[in-house]
Amino acid sequence: MNRSWIQAPRISDEYEKGVEDFLKFAQQHAPAVGGKYFCPCVNCVNGRHQALVVIRSHLICDGFIRSYTNWIWHGELPEVSLPADNEAVPLETGDRMEDMIRDLGQEGYLEAHVPYYEDLETDSKLPLYLGCTTFTRLSAVLALVNLKARFGWSDKILTELLVLLKNMLPNDNKLPNSHYEAKKILCPVGLEYKKIHACRNDCVLYRKEFVELRNCPTCGVSRYKQNDGEYTNDVASSNPRPAKVCWYLPIIPRFKRLFATTHDASNLKWHAVDRINDGFLRHPADSPQWKTIDHLYPEFGAEPRNLRLGLASDGMNPFGNLSTNHSSWPVSLMIYNLPPSLCMKRKYIMLSMMISGPRQPGNDIDVYLTPLIEDMCKLWVDMVDVYDANQGETFRLHAMIFCTINDFPTYGNLSGYSVKGHQAYPICEQNTSFIQLKHGKKTIYTRHRRFLKHYHPYRRLKKAFNGSQETEEPPEPLAHHEVYDRVKDIVTVFGKTQRKDHANKNIWKKRSVFFDLPYWTNLDVRHCLNIMHVEKNVCDSLLDTLLNIKGKTKDGLKCRQDLVNMGIRE
């Protein structure tokens, strides 16, 4: 059946006829579940069962998965053997295992981007049994593991199936005997990770010069703990457990894998090739900071494949119980070279680090970010040779952290600025306008009308605000070099047991580890606030007050007393 209609515009007659032919094919060949079939639209990606009428609507309105040309989920026989050329395996259902199958088929992928690829190369050419032309050992294992992930089979079910299939096939077949052996075959395909021991007080990571130490060089606490939870210096036990662990997933091999896939390598140039450049702000590439970087570092900006990354981190409770005293911190990277439709897709959000709990790192997060920052420095200064499968060439890759995205408390942890107290507003710093409430005992920040345009009518209103007009101009935000001058001489000793010297009342608590990046001082916007938190908090406060929700409204007795005390309301 002709599949070219998948690439046609959705408003064309060719596409509409192709949809009808596909629905007839699915109705005739695919097994129905309660009269419903897998929906191959770009949103469902064969992950949901829908009625034919709904599938027709989805395909017309949303589109058909363009890479889904072998309709295995709609009655066609699967084709998962690896191609000899750089032709991608025509298999797509939104499952990551199929992404792996397709990636392994890319020319040069195994050699350049998979550790110990020789074993995989052998398995990818070894017939499943003598005379078999359909499956290799690797493709058969990939297909079976894919089915396991697709339908939620247990390890035991896959082992039983492998034993059954092995008995059905000729005696010389190369199928593994168990799920464990299948995983060993696929193990080299997986990405490496580093398990780094850390001081339980967040003083140091046991790496480099500290890798052999048994006690923290800062606080002296033991690196290990016993089964009963007590900390011990006895490392002669059979399996000493580290007191705290940081999991680091090196980013350079992952960037290499992105460029080793033709489709992804093409998308990584979207911001320079396919972006609509009409002066409107639709993407970080339209921002002044993007253009400033191109101006300051023309060699970096001249190569559209160089990566600009957003870094996000926040505390989370992996146990799902908000009352549990535990806080683990994932550190994720977003790739801003990609189009907006892909930037925030789960497939392209890279988990680079997991800082295990139970206590949040706070200002000591710099200790854990060090491995990531070192790799980012290498990508900026030394660069890395990367194979581009789209253009069929090797190039020198640069990468940089464009900004961080976080809520306000994490803003303080990453930047080193104190976001509590009377000067908690980073833009105004010393010029923050605040009032300490007499009855509510809170610090509030006022005079926001300073940031309006000079002739804005709100500046002249009195009764609606604090009884006076606003005539002052907004304070000038700190320039990038001014921020660096404030933090460059701060000496910080990390760790929860270390006493902090606050005698100078400096609102900058540390020199952030991000200043180790050569370009960080020249960025105008280094840390961004997550609009979700701002929007949610403001919306919650407004709705709770307007609806007078008990226990959540801001309109209480103390609030009204403070309004009287400030002369705003009677």
Coordinates of C-alpha atoms in Angstrom, one line a residue:
M1 CA 0.0 0.0 0.0
N2 CA 1.3 3.5 -0.9
R3 CA 2.4 5.4 2.2
S4 CA 3.5 8.7 0.5
W5 CA 0.2 10.3 1.7
I6 CA 1.7 10.5 5.2
Q7 CA 4.0 13.3 4.1
A8 CA 1.2 15.2 2.2
P9 CA -0.5 18.3 3.7
R10 CA -3.5 17.3 5.9
I11 CA -5.9 19.5 3.9
S12 CA -5.1 17.7 0.6
D13 CA -7.4 15.1 -1.0
E14 CA -4.4 12.7 -1.1
Y15 CA -4.0 12.8 2.7
E16 CA -7.8 12.3 3.3
K17 CA -7.9 9.4 1.0
G18 CA -4.8 7.9 2.7
V19 CA -6.5 8.2 6.1
E20 CA -9.6 6.3 4.8
D21 CA -7.4 3.6 3.3
F22 CA -5.5 3.2 6.5
L23 CA -8.7 2.9 8.6
K24 CA -10.0 0.2 6.2
F25 CA -6.6 -1.6 6.5
A26 CA -6.7 -1.4 10.3
Q27 CA -10.3 -2.6 10.5
Q28 CA -9.5 -5.7 8.3
H29 CA -6.2 -6.7 9.9
A30 CA -5.7 -5.2 13.4
P31 CA -7.2 -6.9 16.5
A32 CA -9.8 -4.7 18.1
V33 CA -10.1 -4.2 21.8
G34 CA -13.7 -3.4 22.5
G35 CA -14.1 -2.0 19.0
K36 CA -11.1 0.3 19.4
Y37 CA -7.7 0.3 17.8
F38 CA -4.3 2.0 18.5
C39 CA -4.4 5.6 17.4
P40 CA -1.3 6.6 15.3
C41 CA -1.8 10.4 15.6
V42 CA 1.1 12.6 16.8
N43 CA -0.5 13.0 20.2
C44 CA -1.6 9.4 20.9
V45 CA 1.5 7.8 19.2
N46 CA -0.1 4.4 19.3
G47 CA -0.3 4.6 23.1
R48 CA -4.1 4.8 23.3
H49 CA -7.0 2.8 22.0
Q50 CA -9.7 4.9 20.2
A51 CA -12.8 4.3 18.1
L52 CA -12.3 4.6 14.3
V53 CA -14.3 7.8 14.2
V54 CA -12.0 9.3 16.9
I55 CA -8.9 8.1 15.0
R56 CA -10.2 9.7 11.8
S57 CA -10.7 13.0 13.6
H58 CA -7.2 12.8 15.3
L59 CA -5.4 12.0 12.0
I60 CA -7.1 14.9 10.2
C61 CA -6.7 17.4 13.0
D62 CA -3.4 16.5 14.5
G63 CA -1.6 14.5 11.9
F64 CA -0.2 11.0 11.3
I65 CA 3.2 9.9 12.8
R66 CA 5.4 10.4 9.8
S67 CA 8.0 7.8 10.7
Y68 CA 5.3 5.2 11.3
T69 CA 5.4 3.5 7.9
N70 CA 5.5 -0.2 9.0
W71 CA 2.0 -0.6 10.6
I72 CA 2.9 -3.4 13.0
W73 CA 0.2 -2.2 15.5
H74 CA -2.4 -2.4 12.9
G75 CA -1.9 -5.9 11.5
E76 CA 1.3 -5.7 9.5
L77 CA 4.2 -8.0 10.2
P78 CA 7.1 -6.4 12.1
E79 CA 10.3 -5.6 10.4
V80 CA 13.0 -5.0 13.0
S81 CA 16.1 -6.3 11.3
L82 CA 18.9 -3.7 11.3
P83 CA 19.6 -2.2 7.9
A84 CA 23.1 -2.3 6.4
D85 CA 23.0 1.3 5.2
N86 CA 22.1 4.4 7.2
E87 CA 18.4 3.8 6.5
A88 CA 16.4 4.1 9.7
V89 CA 14.3 1.1 10.9
P90 CA 10.7 1.9 10.0
L91 CA 9.2 1.4 13.4
E92 CA 7.6 4.1 15.5
T93 CA 5.1 3.8 18.4
G94 CA 6.4 6.4 20.8
D95 CA 8.4 3.8 22.8
R96 CA 12.0 4.6 23.7
M97 CA 13.1 1.0 22.8
E98 CA 12.1 1.7 19.2
D99 CA 14.1 4.9 19.3
M100 CA 17.0 2.7 20.3
I101 CA 16.4 0.3 17.4
R102 CA 16.3 3.2 15.0
D103 CA 19.4 4.8 16.4
L104 CA 21.4 1.6 16.3
G105 CA 20.8 1.5 12.5
Q106 CA 22.5 4.9 12.0
E107 CA 25.8 4.6 10.1
G108 CA 28.8 5.1 12.5
Y109 CA 26.5 5.1 15.6
L110 CA 27.9 2.1 17.3
E111 CA 31.5 2.9 16.6
A112 CA 31.4 6.5 17.6
H113 CA 28.9 6.6 20.4
V114 CA 28.4 3.2 22.2
P115 CA 31.0 1.9 24.7
Y116 CA 32.3 -1.6 23.9
Y117 CA 30.5 -1.4 20.6
E118 CA 32.5 -4.4 19.2
D119 CA 30.2 -6.9 21.0
L120 CA 27.1 -5.1 19.7
E121 CA 28.6 -5.0 16.2
T122 CA 29.1 -8.8 16.4
D123 CA 25.6 -9.4 17.8
S124 CA 24.0 -7.1 15.1
K125 CA 25.5 -9.2 12.3
L126 CA 25.1 -12.7 13.9
P127 CA 22.1 -14.5 12.5
L128 CA 19.6 -15.7 15.1
Y129 CA 20.2 -19.2 13.7
L130 CA 22.0 -20.7 10.7
G131 CA 20.2 -19.5 7.6
C132 CA 18.0 -16.9 9.3
T133 CA 17.7 -13.7 7.2
T134 CA 15.0 -11.9 9.2
F135 CA 16.5 -11.5 12.6
T136 CA 20.0 -11.0 14.0
R137 CA 20.7 -11.8 17.7
L138 CA 20.6 -8.2 18.6
S139 CA 17.4 -7.3 16.7
A140 CA 15.6 -10.3 18.2
V141 CA 16.5 -9.3 21.7
L142 CA 15.5 -5.7 21.0
A143 CA 12.2 -6.8 19.6
L144 CA 11.4 -9.0 22.6
V145 CA 12.5 -6.4 25.2
N146 CA 10.4 -3.9 23.4
L147 CA 7.3 -6.1 23.7
K148 CA 8.1 -6.5 27.4
A149 CA 8.2 -2.8 27.9
R150 CA 5.2 -2.2 25.6
F151 CA 2.8 -4.6 27.4
G152 CA 4.2 -4.5 30.9
W153 CA 5.5 -8.0 31.1
S154 CA 7.4 -9.1 34.2
D155 CA 11.0 -10.4 34.0
K156 CA 9.7 -13.9 34.7
I157 CA 7.3 -13.8 31.8
L158 CA 10.1 -12.8 29.4
T159 CA 12.4 -15.5 30.7
E160 CA 9.7 -18.1 30.2
L161 CA 9.1 -16.8 26.7
L162 CA 12.8 -16.9 25.8
V163 CA 13.0 -20.5 27.0
L164 CA 9.9 -21.5 24.9
L165 CA 11.2 -19.7 21.8
K166 CA 14.7 -21.2 22.2
N167 CA 13.1 -24.7 22.2
M168 CA 11.0 -23.9 19.2
L169 CA 14.0 -22.6 17.1
P170 CA 16.7 -24.8 15.6
N171 CA 19.3 -26.1 18.1
D172 CA 22.1 -23.7 16.9
N173 CA 20.0 -20.6 17.7
K174 CA 21.7 -17.7 19.5
L175 CA 18.7 -16.6 21.6
P176 CA 19.6 -15.9 25.2
N177 CA 18.3 -18.2 27.9
S178 CA 16.8 -15.6 30.3
H179 CA 15.9 -12.0 30.8
Y180 CA 19.2 -11.5 32.7
E181 CA 21.3 -12.6 29.6
A182 CA 19.2 -10.4 27.3
K183 CA 20.0 -7.4 29.5
K184 CA 23.7 -8.3 29.4
I185 CA 23.5 -8.1 25.5
L186 CA 21.8 -4.7 25.7
C187 CA 24.0 -3.4 28.5
P188 CA 26.5 -1.6 26.2
V189 CA 23.7 0.3 24.6
G190 CA 22.9 2.0 27.9
L191 CA 24.4 5.3 28.9
E192 CA 27.1 5.4 31.5
Y193 CA 26.6 7.0 34.9
K194 CA 28.8 7.8 37.8
K195 CA 27.9 7.0 41.4
I196 CA 29.8 9.6 43.5
H197 CA 30.0 9.3 47.3
A198 CA 29.3 12.5 49.2
C199 CA 29.7 13.8 52.7
R200 CA 26.4 13.5 54.6
N201 CA 26.8 17.1 55.6
D202 CA 27.3 18.2 52.0
C203 CA 30.9 19.3 52.5
V204 CA 32.6 17.5 49.7
L205 CA 32.3 14.9 47.0
Y206 CA 34.7 12.0 47.3
R207 CA 36.3 12.4 43.9
K208 CA 39.7 13.5 42.6
E209 CA 42.0 14.2 45.6
F210 CA 39.3 13.0 48.0
V211 CA 38.5 9.7 46.3
E212 CA 40.4 7.5 48.8
L213 CA 39.4 9.4 52.0
R214 CA 37.4 7.6 54.6
N215 CA 36.4 10.7 56.5
C216 CA 35.3 14.1 55.4
P217 CA 38.3 16.6 55.3
T218 CA 36.0 19.4 56.4
C219 CA 33.8 18.1 59.2
G220 CA 35.5 14.7 59.9
V221 CA 32.4 12.6 59.7
S222 CA 32.7 9.1 58.3
R223 CA 32.0 8.4 54.6
Y224 CA 30.2 5.1 55.4
K225 CA 27.3 3.9 57.6
Q226 CA 26.4 0.6 59.0
N227 CA 23.1 -1.3 58.5
D228 CA 21.7 0.1 61.7
G229 CA 22.1 3.6 60.4
E230 CA 25.1 4.5 62.6
Y231 CA 28.1 6.0 60.9
T232 CA 31.4 4.0 61.0
N233 CA 35.0 4.2 60.0
D234 CA 35.3 0.5 59.7
V235 CA 35.6 -0.2 56.0
A236 CA 36.7 -3.8 56.5
S237 CA 33.0 -4.9 56.5
S238 CA 31.8 -6.9 53.5
N239 CA 29.9 -4.1 51.9
P240 CA 30.2 -0.6 53.5
R241 CA 27.4 1.7 52.4
P242 CA 28.1 5.3 51.6
A243 CA 26.3 7.9 53.8
K244 CA 25.2 9.9 50.8
V245 CA 25.4 9.4 47.0
C246 CA 25.2 11.8 44.0
W247 CA 24.3 10.2 40.7
Y248 CA 25.9 11.9 37.7
L249 CA 25.0 11.1 34.1
P250 CA 27.8 12.5 31.9
I251 CA 26.4 14.8 29.3
I252 CA 29.1 14.6 26.6
P253 CA 28.2 11.0 25.5
R254 CA 24.6 12.0 25.4
F255 CA 25.2 15.0 23.1
K256 CA 27.2 12.7 20.8
R257 CA 24.2 10.3 20.6
L258 CA 21.9 13.2 19.7
F259 CA 24.0 14.1 16.7
A260 CA 24.5 10.4 15.8
T261 CA 20.7 10.3 14.8
T262 CA 19.9 12.0 11.5
H263 CA 16.6 13.4 12.6
D264 CA 17.8 14.8 15.9
A265 CA 21.0 16.3 14.3
S266 CA 18.7 18.1 11.8
N267 CA 16.4 19.4 14.5
L268 CA 19.4 20.8 16.5
K269 CA 19.9 23.4 13.7
W270 CA 16.2 24.5 13.7
H271 CA 16.9 27.8 15.4
A272 CA 19.1 28.9 12.6
V273 CA 17.5 27.2 9.6
D274 CA 13.7 26.9 10.1
R275 CA 12.9 29.6 12.8
I276 CA 10.6 32.4 11.7
N277 CA 12.7 35.6 12.4
D278 CA 10.1 38.4 12.3
G279 CA 11.0 40.3 15.5
F280 CA 8.4 38.5 17.7
L281 CA 9.6 36.7 20.8
R282 CA 8.6 33.1 20.3
H283 CA 11.8 31.2 21.3
P284 CA 14.9 31.9 23.4
A285 CA 16.7 32.5 20.0
D286 CA 14.6 35.7 19.7
S287 CA 15.9 37.0 23.0
P288 CA 18.5 39.8 23.4
Q289 CA 20.7 37.5 25.4
W290 CA 21.0 35.1 22.5
K291 CA 22.0 37.9 20.2
T292 CA 24.5 39.3 22.8
I293 CA 26.2 35.9 22.9
D294 CA 26.5 35.8 19.2
H295 CA 28.1 39.2 19.3
L296 CA 30.5 38.5 22.1
Y297 CA 31.5 35.1 20.9
P298 CA 31.2 35.2 17.1
E299 CA 33.0 31.8 16.6
F300 CA 30.4 30.2 18.9
G301 CA 27.4 31.9 17.2
A302 CA 28.7 31.1 13.7
E303 CA 28.1 27.3 14.2
P304 CA 24.4 26.6 14.5
R305 CA 25.0 23.1 15.9
N306 CA 26.6 24.6 19.1
L307 CA 24.2 23.9 22.0
R308 CA 22.6 26.4 24.4
L309 CA 21.1 24.7 27.4
G310 CA 18.7 25.7 30.2
L311 CA 19.4 24.2 33.6
A312 CA 16.5 23.5 36.0
S313 CA 16.5 22.0 39.5
D314 CA 14.1 21.7 42.4
G315 CA 13.5 19.5 45.4
M316 CA 11.1 16.5 45.0
N317 CA 9.8 13.7 47.2
P318 CA 10.4 10.4 45.5
F319 CA 8.1 8.6 47.9
G320 CA 5.0 10.5 47.0
N321 CA 4.1 11.4 50.6
L322 CA 4.4 15.1 51.3
S323 CA 4.7 14.5 55.0
T324 CA 7.9 12.4 54.5
N325 CA 11.0 14.2 55.6
H326 CA 12.9 13.6 52.4
S327 CA 14.1 15.9 49.5
S328 CA 16.0 14.6 46.4
W329 CA 17.1 17.1 43.8
P330 CA 17.2 16.3 40.1
V331 CA 19.2 18.6 37.8
S332 CA 17.8 18.7 34.3
L333 CA 19.0 20.3 31.0
M334 CA 16.8 21.6 28.2
I335 CA 18.2 22.1 24.7
Y336 CA 17.2 25.4 23.3
N337 CA 18.4 24.7 19.8
L338 CA 15.3 22.6 19.3
P339 CA 12.0 23.9 18.1
P340 CA 9.4 24.9 20.8
S341 CA 7.4 21.7 20.1
L342 CA 10.4 19.6 21.1
C343 CA 12.2 21.7 23.7
M344 CA 10.1 20.4 26.6
K345 CA 9.4 16.9 25.4
R346 CA 10.4 14.2 27.9
K347 CA 12.7 12.6 25.3
Y348 CA 14.8 15.7 25.0
I349 CA 14.9 16.8 28.7
M350 CA 18.2 15.4 29.9
L351 CA 18.5 14.3 33.5
S352 CA 22.1 15.1 34.2
M353 CA 22.3 14.6 38.0
M354 CA 20.3 13.3 41.0
I355 CA 21.3 14.6 44.4
S356 CA 19.9 12.1 46.9
G357 CA 18.2 13.1 50.1
P358 CA 17.1 13.1 52.8
R359 CA 18.1 16.8 53.4
Q360 CA 18.1 19.4 50.6
P361 CA 21.6 20.7 49.7
G362 CA 20.6 24.4 50.0
N363 CA 23.6 26.7 49.3
D364 CA 25.8 23.6 49.3
I365 CA 24.4 22.6 45.9
D366 CA 27.6 23.9 44.3
V367 CA 29.4 20.9 45.7
Y368 CA 27.2 18.5 43.7
L369 CA 27.2 20.7 40.5
T370 CA 31.0 20.6 40.2
P371 CA 31.1 17.5 37.8
L372 CA 28.5 19.0 35.5
I373 CA 30.3 22.4 35.5
E374 CA 33.6 20.8 34.7
D375 CA 32.0 19.0 31.7
M376 CA 30.5 22.3 30.6
C377 CA 33.9 24.1 30.8
K378 CA 35.4 21.3 28.7
L379 CA 32.6 21.8 26.1
W380 CA 33.4 25.5 26.0
V381 CA 37.2 25.6 26.2
D382 CA 38.5 22.4 24.8
M383 CA 35.4 21.4 22.7
V384 CA 34.6 17.8 21.7
D385 CA 34.7 16.0 18.4
V386 CA 31.2 14.9 17.5
Y387 CA 29.9 13.0 14.4
D388 CA 27.0 14.7 12.7
A389 CA 24.9 12.0 11.0
N390 CA 22.8 14.5 9.2
Q391 CA 25.7 16.0 7.3
G392 CA 28.0 13.0 7.5
E393 CA 30.9 14.8 9.0
T394 CA 32.7 15.3 12.3
F395 CA 32.8 18.8 13.8
R396 CA 34.0 20.5 17.0
L397 CA 31.1 20.9 19.4
H398 CA 30.7 23.9 21.8
A399 CA 28.0 24.0 24.5
M400 CA 27.0 26.6 27.1
I401 CA 24.4 27.0 29.9
F402 CA 22.2 29.8 28.6
C403 CA 20.4 30.4 31.9
T404 CA 18.9 28.5 34.9
I405 CA 15.1 28.1 35.5
N406 CA 13.9 27.6 39.1
D407 CA 11.6 28.8 41.8
F408 CA 12.6 31.7 44.1
P409 CA 14.2 29.6 46.9
T410 CA 16.3 27.7 44.4
Y411 CA 17.2 31.0 42.7
G412 CA 18.9 31.9 46.0
N413 CA 20.7 28.5 46.2
L414 CA 22.1 28.7 42.7
S415 CA 23.0 32.4 42.6
G416 CA 24.2 32.8 46.1
Y417 CA 21.9 35.7 46.8
S418 CA 19.9 35.8 50.0
V419 CA 16.2 35.7 49.0
K420 CA 14.9 36.2 52.6
G421 CA 14.8 39.3 54.7
H422 CA 14.5 43.0 54.0
Q423 CA 16.6 43.0 50.8
A424 CA 15.3 39.8 49.2
Y425 CA 14.5 41.4 45.8
P426 CA 17.5 40.6 43.6
I427 CA 16.9 43.3 41.0
C428 CA 16.8 46.2 43.5
E429 CA 19.2 44.7 46.0
Q430 CA 20.1 47.5 48.5
N431 CA 17.3 49.7 47.1
T432 CA 14.5 47.2 47.9
S433 CA 11.5 49.0 49.4
F434 CA 10.1 47.0 52.3
I435 CA 7.8 47.3 55.3
Q436 CA 7.8 45.2 58.4
L437 CA 4.2 44.7 59.4
K438 CA 3.3 45.5 63.0
H439 CA 0.5 43.0 63.4
G440 CA 1.2 40.3 60.7
K441 CA 4.9 40.2 61.6
K442 CA 5.8 39.7 57.9
T443 CA 8.1 41.6 55.6
I444 CA 6.3 43.0 52.6
Y445 CA 7.8 44.6 49.5
T446 CA 6.2 47.8 48.3
R447 CA 6.4 50.6 45.7
H448 CA 6.0 48.4 42.6
R449 CA 4.6 51.4 40.7
R450 CA 8.2 52.6 40.3
F451 CA 8.5 50.0 37.5
L452 CA 5.6 51.4 35.5
K453 CA 6.2 53.9 32.6
H454 CA 6.7 57.5 33.7
Y455 CA 3.3 58.6 32.5
H456 CA 1.3 55.6 33.6
P457 CA -2.0 56.6 35.2
Y458 CA -1.5 54.3 38.2
R459 CA 1.4 56.4 39.3
R460 CA -1.0 59.3 40.1
L461 CA -3.6 57.2 42.0
K462 CA -3.5 57.7 45.7
K463 CA -6.6 56.1 47.3
A464 CA -6.3 52.8 45.4
F465 CA -2.7 52.4 46.7
N466 CA -0.9 53.8 49.7
G467 CA -2.3 57.3 49.8
S468 CA 0.5 58.9 47.8
Q469 CA 1.7 59.3 44.3
E470 CA 4.7 57.6 42.9
T471 CA 7.3 59.8 41.2
E472 CA 10.6 57.9 41.5
E473 CA 12.2 56.0 38.7
P474 CA 12.9 52.2 39.1
P475 CA 16.4 51.3 40.4
E476 CA 18.9 50.3 37.9
P477 CA 19.5 46.5 37.9
L478 CA 23.0 45.3 38.6
A479 CA 25.2 44.9 35.5
H480 CA 26.9 41.5 35.1
H481 CA 30.3 42.9 36.1
E482 CA 28.8 44.5 39.2
V483 CA 27.4 41.1 40.4
Y484 CA 30.8 39.5 39.9
D485 CA 32.6 42.3 41.8
R486 CA 30.3 41.6 44.8
V487 CA 31.0 37.8 44.9
K488 CA 34.5 37.3 43.6
D489 CA 36.2 37.7 47.0
I490 CA 33.8 35.7 49.1
V491 CA 35.4 32.6 50.6
T492 CA 32.9 29.9 51.2
V493 CA 33.4 26.7 53.2
F494 CA 30.6 24.3 52.3
G495 CA 28.9 22.0 54.7
K496 CA 25.9 21.9 57.1
T497 CA 28.1 21.9 60.2
Q498 CA 30.2 25.0 59.2
R499 CA 29.5 28.3 60.8
K500 CA 28.8 31.0 58.3
D501 CA 30.4 34.4 58.8
H502 CA 27.6 36.9 58.5
A503 CA 29.3 39.6 60.4
N504 CA 29.5 41.8 57.3
K505 CA 25.8 41.4 56.6
N506 CA 26.5 40.6 53.0
I507 CA 23.4 39.6 51.1
W508 CA 25.6 37.6 48.7
K509 CA 26.4 34.4 50.6
K510 CA 28.8 32.8 48.1
R511 CA 30.5 32.9 44.8
S512 CA 28.3 30.6 42.7
V513 CA 30.0 27.7 41.0
F514 CA 28.5 28.9 37.7
F515 CA 31.1 31.7 37.7
D516 CA 33.7 29.0 36.9
L517 CA 32.2 29.0 33.4
P518 CA 34.2 31.5 31.3
Y519 CA 31.2 33.2 29.8
W520 CA 29.0 33.4 32.9
T521 CA 30.1 36.8 33.9
N522 CA 29.1 38.3 30.6
L523 CA 25.5 37.0 30.7
D524 CA 22.9 39.7 31.4
V525 CA 20.3 37.2 32.5
R526 CA 21.7 34.3 34.5
H527 CA 18.8 33.0 36.6
C528 CA 15.2 33.0 35.6
L529 CA 12.1 32.4 37.7
N530 CA 9.7 29.5 36.9
I531 CA 6.5 31.3 35.9
M532 CA 4.5 28.3 37.1
H533 CA 5.3 29.0 40.7
V534 CA 4.7 32.8 40.3
E535 CA 1.4 32.2 38.5
K536 CA 0.2 29.6 40.9
N537 CA 1.0 31.5 44.1
V538 CA -0.5 34.8 42.8
C539 CA -3.6 33.0 41.5
D540 CA -4.1 31.0 44.7
S541 CA -3.8 34.1 46.8
L542 CA -6.3 36.0 44.7
L543 CA -8.9 33.3 44.5
D544 CA -8.6 32.3 48.1
T545 CA -9.2 35.9 49.1
L546 CA -12.0 36.6 46.7
L547 CA -13.8 33.4 47.6
N548 CA -13.0 33.9 51.3
I549 CA -11.8 30.3 51.7
K550 CA -11.3 29.6 55.4
G551 CA -7.7 29.2 56.4
K552 CA -6.4 30.4 53.1
T553 CA -7.8 33.9 52.6
K554 CA -5.4 36.8 53.0
D555 CA -8.2 39.0 54.4
G556 CA -7.9 38.4 58.1
L557 CA -8.0 40.4 61.3
K558 CA -4.2 41.1 61.4
C559 CA -4.3 42.1 57.7
R560 CA -7.0 44.6 58.4
Q561 CA -5.2 46.0 61.4
D562 CA -2.1 46.5 59.3
L563 CA -4.1 48.2 56.5
V564 CA -5.4 50.7 59.2
N565 CA -1.9 51.1 60.6
M566 CA -0.5 51.9 57.1
G567 CA -3.3 54.4 56.4
I568 CA -4.5 52.5 53.4
R569 CA -8.0 51.5 54.7
E570 CA -10.2 52.3 57.7

